[in-house]
CSV table of C-alpha atoms in Angstrom, one decimal:
chain,number,residue,atom,x,y,z
A,1,UNK,CA,302.5,342.1,287.5
A,2,UNK,CA,300.3,340.8,284.7
A,3,UNK,CA,299.0,337.5,283.6
A,4,UNK,CA,302.3,337.0,281.8
A,5,UNK,CA,304.2,336.9,285.1
A,6,UNK,CA,301.7,334.4,286.5
A,7,UNK,CA,302.2,332.3,283.5
A,8,UNK,CA,306.0,332.5,284.0
A,9,UNK,CA,305.8,331.6,287.8
A,10,UNK,CA,303.6,328.5,286.9
A,11,UNK,CA,305.9,327.4,284.2
A,12,UNK,CA,309.0,327.9,286.4
A,13,UNK,CA,307.5,326.0,289.4
A,14,UNK,CA,305.5,323.2,287.8
A,15,UNK,CA,306.2,320.8,285.0
A,16,UNK,CA,303.8,322.7,282.6
A,17,UNK,CA,305.0,324.2,279.3
A,18,UNK,CA,304.5,327.8,278.7
A,19,UNK,CA,301.5,327.2,276.4
A,20,UNK,CA,299.9,325.0,279.1
A,21,UNK,CA,300.7,327.5,281.8
A,22,UNK,CA,299.0,330.3,279.8
A,23,UNK,CA,295.9,328.1,279.3
A,24,UNK,CA,295.8,327.3,283.0
A,25,UNK,CA,295.9,331.0,284.0
A,26,UNK,CA,293.1,331.9,281.6
A,27,UNK,CA,291.1,329.0,283.0
A,28,UNK,CA,291.5,330.2,286.6
A,29,UNK,CA,290.4,333.7,285.8
A,30,UNK,CA,287.6,332.4,283.5
A,31,UNK,CA,286.2,330.3,286.4
A,32,UNK,CA,286.4,333.3,288.8
A,33,UNK,CA,284.7,335.6,286.3
A,34,UNK,CA,281.9,333.0,285.6
A,35,UNK,CA,281.3,332.6,289.4
A,36,UNK,CA,281.1,336.3,290.0
A,37,UNK,CA,278.9,337.0,287.0
A,38,UNK,CA,276.4,334.5,288.4
A,39,UNK,CA,276.4,336.6,291.6
A,40,UNK,CA,278.3,334.1,293.7
A,41,UNK,CA,281.2,335.2,296.0
A,42,UNK,CA,284.7,333.8,296.1
A,43,UNK,CA,286.6,333.5,299.3
A,44,UNK,CA,290.4,332.9,299.1
A,45,UNK,CA,291.8,332.4,302.5
A,46,UNK,CA,295.0,334.4,303.1
A,47,UNK,CA,294.1,336.7,300.2
A,48,UNK,CA,290.6,338.0,300.4
A,49,UNK,CA,287.1,337.8,299.3
A,50,UNK,CA,285.4,338.9,296.1
A,51,UNK,CA,281.7,339.8,296.8
A,52,UNK,CA,278.9,340.7,294.5
A,53,UNK,CA,276.6,343.4,296.1
A,54,UNK,CA,273.2,344.9,295.0
A,55,UNK,CA,273.0,348.6,295.3
A,56,UNK,CA,269.6,350.3,295.5
A,57,UNK,CA,268.8,353.4,293.4
A,58,UNK,CA,270.0,356.7,295.1
A,59,UNK,CA,270.1,360.4,294.4
A,60,UNK,CA,273.4,361.8,293.5
A,61,UNK,CA,275.0,364.8,291.9
A,62,UNK,CA,277.2,365.5,289.0
A,63,UNK,CA,280.3,366.8,290.8
A,64,UNK,CA,281.2,369.0,287.8
A,65,UNK,CA,277.8,370.8,287.3
A,66,UNK,CA,276.1,370.2,290.7
A,67,UNK,CA,273.1,368.9,288.8
A,68,UNK,CA,271.1,366.4,290.8
A,69,UNK,CA,270.8,363.0,289.1
A,70,UNK,CA,269.2,359.6,289.9
A,71,UNK,CA,271.9,356.7,290.1
A,72,UNK,CA,270.2,353.6,289.0
A,73,UNK,CA,270.3,350.4,291.0
A,74,UNK,CA,273.1,348.2,290.0
A,75,UNK,CA,275.1,345.1,290.9
A,76,UNK,CA,278.8,345.7,291.8
A,77,UNK,CA,281.8,343.7,292.6
A,78,UNK,CA,283.8,344.4,295.7
A,79,UNK,CA,287.1,343.1,297.2
A,80,UNK,CA,287.7,342.8,300.9
A,81,UNK,CA,291.3,342.0,301.6
A,82,UNK,CA,292.1,339.4,304.2
A,83,UNK,CA,293.5,340.3,307.5
A,84,UNK,CA,296.7,338.2,306.6
A,85,UNK,CA,297.2,340.2,303.5
A,86,UNK,CA,296.8,343.5,305.2
A,87,UNK,CA,299.1,342.5,307.9
A,88,UNK,CA,301.7,341.4,305.5
A,89,UNK,CA,301.4,344.6,303.3
A,90,UNK,CA,302.1,346.7,306.4
A,91,UNK,CA,304.7,344.5,308.0
A,92,UNK,CA,307.4,345.1,305.3
A,93,UNK,CA,307.2,348.9,306.1
A,94,UNK,CA,308.8,348.1,309.5
B,1,UNK,CA,283.0,329.5,296.2
B,2,UNK,CA,286.0,329.1,298.4
B,3,UNK,CA,289.6,328.1,297.5
B,4,UNK,CA,289.2,324.4,297.6
B,5,UNK,CA,286.1,324.7,295.3
B,6,UNK,CA,288.1,326.8,292.9
B,7,UNK,CA,290.8,324.0,293.0
B,8,UNK,CA,288.1,321.5,292.3
B,9,UNK,CA,286.6,323.6,289.4
B,10,UNK,CA,290.1,324.1,287.8
B,11,UNK,CA,290.8,320.2,288.1
B,12,UNK,CA,287.5,319.3,286.6
B,13,UNK,CA,288.0,321.8,283.8
B,14,UNK,CA,291.6,320.7,282.9
B,15,UNK,CA,291.6,317.1,284.0
B,16,UNK,CA,294.3,317.8,286.4
B,17,UNK,CA,294.7,316.0,289.8
B,18,UNK,CA,293.4,317.9,292.9
B,19,UNK,CA,297.0,318.2,294.1
B,20,UNK,CA,298.3,319.7,290.9
B,21,UNK,CA,295.4,322.1,290.7
B,22,UNK,CA,295.9,323.1,294.3
B,23,UNK,CA,299.6,323.8,293.5
B,24,UNK,CA,298.6,326.1,290.6
B,25,UNK,CA,296.0,328.1,292.7
B,26,UNK,CA,298.5,328.5,295.4
B,27,UNK,CA,301.1,329.9,293.0
B,28,UNK,CA,298.6,332.3,291.5
B,29,UNK,CA,297.4,333.8,294.8
B,30,UNK,CA,300.8,333.6,296.5
B,31,UNK,CA,302.5,335.5,293.7
B,32,UNK,CA,299.7,338.2,293.7
B,33,UNK,CA,299.9,338.6,297.5
B,34,UNK,CA,303.8,338.7,297.2
B,35,UNK,CA,303.5,341.5,294.6
B,36,UNK,CA,301.2,343.5,296.8
B,37,UNK,CA,303.4,343.0,299.8
B,38,UNK,CA,306.3,344.5,298.0
B,39,UNK,CA,304.2,347.5,296.9
B,40,UNK,CA,303.8,346.4,293.2
B,41,UNK,CA,300.5,346.6,291.3
B,42,UNK,CA,298.7,343.8,289.5
B,43,UNK,CA,296.9,344.1,286.2
B,44,UNK,CA,294.8,341.2,285.1
B,45,UNK,CA,293.3,341.9,281.7
B,46,UNK,CA,289.5,341.2,281.6
B,47,UNK,CA,289.4,340.8,285.4
B,48,UNK,CA,290.7,344.0,287.2
B,49,UNK,CA,293.7,345.5,288.9
B,50,UNK,CA,295.1,345.8,292.4
B,51,UNK,CA,297.1,348.6,293.9
B,52,UNK,CA,298.3,349.4,297.2
B,53,UNK,CA,297.2,352.8,298.6
B,54,UNK,CA,299.1,354.7,301.3
B,55,UNK,CA,297.1,356.3,304.2
B,56,UNK,CA,298.5,359.0,306.4
B,57,UNK,CA,298.2,358.9,310.2
B,58,UNK,CA,295.0,360.5,311.5
B,59,UNK,CA,293.1,361.1,314.8
B,60,UNK,CA,290.2,358.8,315.1
B,61,UNK,CA,287.8,357.7,317.8
B,62,UNK,CA,287.0,354.3,319.4
B,63,UNK,CA,283.3,354.1,318.3
B,64,UNK,CA,282.4,352.3,321.4
B,65,UNK,CA,283.9,354.6,324.1
B,66,UNK,CA,284.3,357.8,322.2
B,67,UNK,CA,287.9,358.0,323.1
B,68,UNK,CA,290.2,359.9,320.8
B,69,UNK,CA,293.0,357.8,319.5
B,70,UNK,CA,295.9,358.2,317.0
B,71,UNK,CA,295.6,355.9,313.9
B,72,UNK,CA,298.9,355.1,312.5
B,73,UNK,CA,299.8,355.4,308.9
B,74,UNK,CA,298.9,352.2,307.0
B,75,UNK,CA,298.6,350.7,303.5
B,76,UNK,CA,295.6,349.0,302.1
B,77,UNK,CA,295.2,346.9,298.9
B,78,UNK,CA,292.5,348.1,296.6
B,79,UNK,CA,290.8,346.2,293.8
B,80,UNK,CA,289.4,348.0,290.7
B,81,UNK,CA,287.2,345.9,288.7
B,82,UNK,CA,287.7,345.7,284.9
B,83,UNK,CA,285.1,347.3,282.7
B,84,UNK,CA,284.2,344.0,281.0
B,85,UNK,CA,283.6,342.1,284.3
B,86,UNK,CA,281.9,345.1,285.9
B,87,UNK,CA,279.3,345.2,283.1
B,88,UNK,CA,278.9,341.4,283.1
B,89,UNK,CA,278.4,341.4,286.9
B,90,UNK,CA,275.8,344.2,286.4
B,91,UNK,CA,274.1,342.1,283.7
B,92,UNK,CA,274.7,344.6,280.9
B,93,UNK,CA,276.8,342.6,278.6
């Protein structure tokens, strides 16, 4: 599934034109990106949470050469799926 | 930001009613959940991608009691953040 499929679903289920649906999908992800870039989390009930975390500097290794290197501190984005989504994904398996 | 705040933000941006905006946000996340539930992958340009990973059964332990238990095979959704968003979140771009 890509943005095009989301646009199609919105077009089919609402009264919006394809062009409007495409603009709306862009806006949704734009709002989400801006929120996360500002360091804020997004909690979507039934889907999951997008959380921005600060990671401290740590020592690591280049797995190819074994050389020890310093991994600088950074801010990362993680996704924690909701229980509901996890249950739904496993249920279809039967 | 929770779902209703996202609904409000979209309504404010586009001049939609709260109800219409809510309908759209529900379609977006319901169709994404539906795709993952049927084992499909999602790729949102500029945002990231979602895949479902398969895990084999393994022997685990109840961390409280130390009791050995069998963990059944399971599937878990994974999100891989897109390069552009990853860099922006980290303040590089």
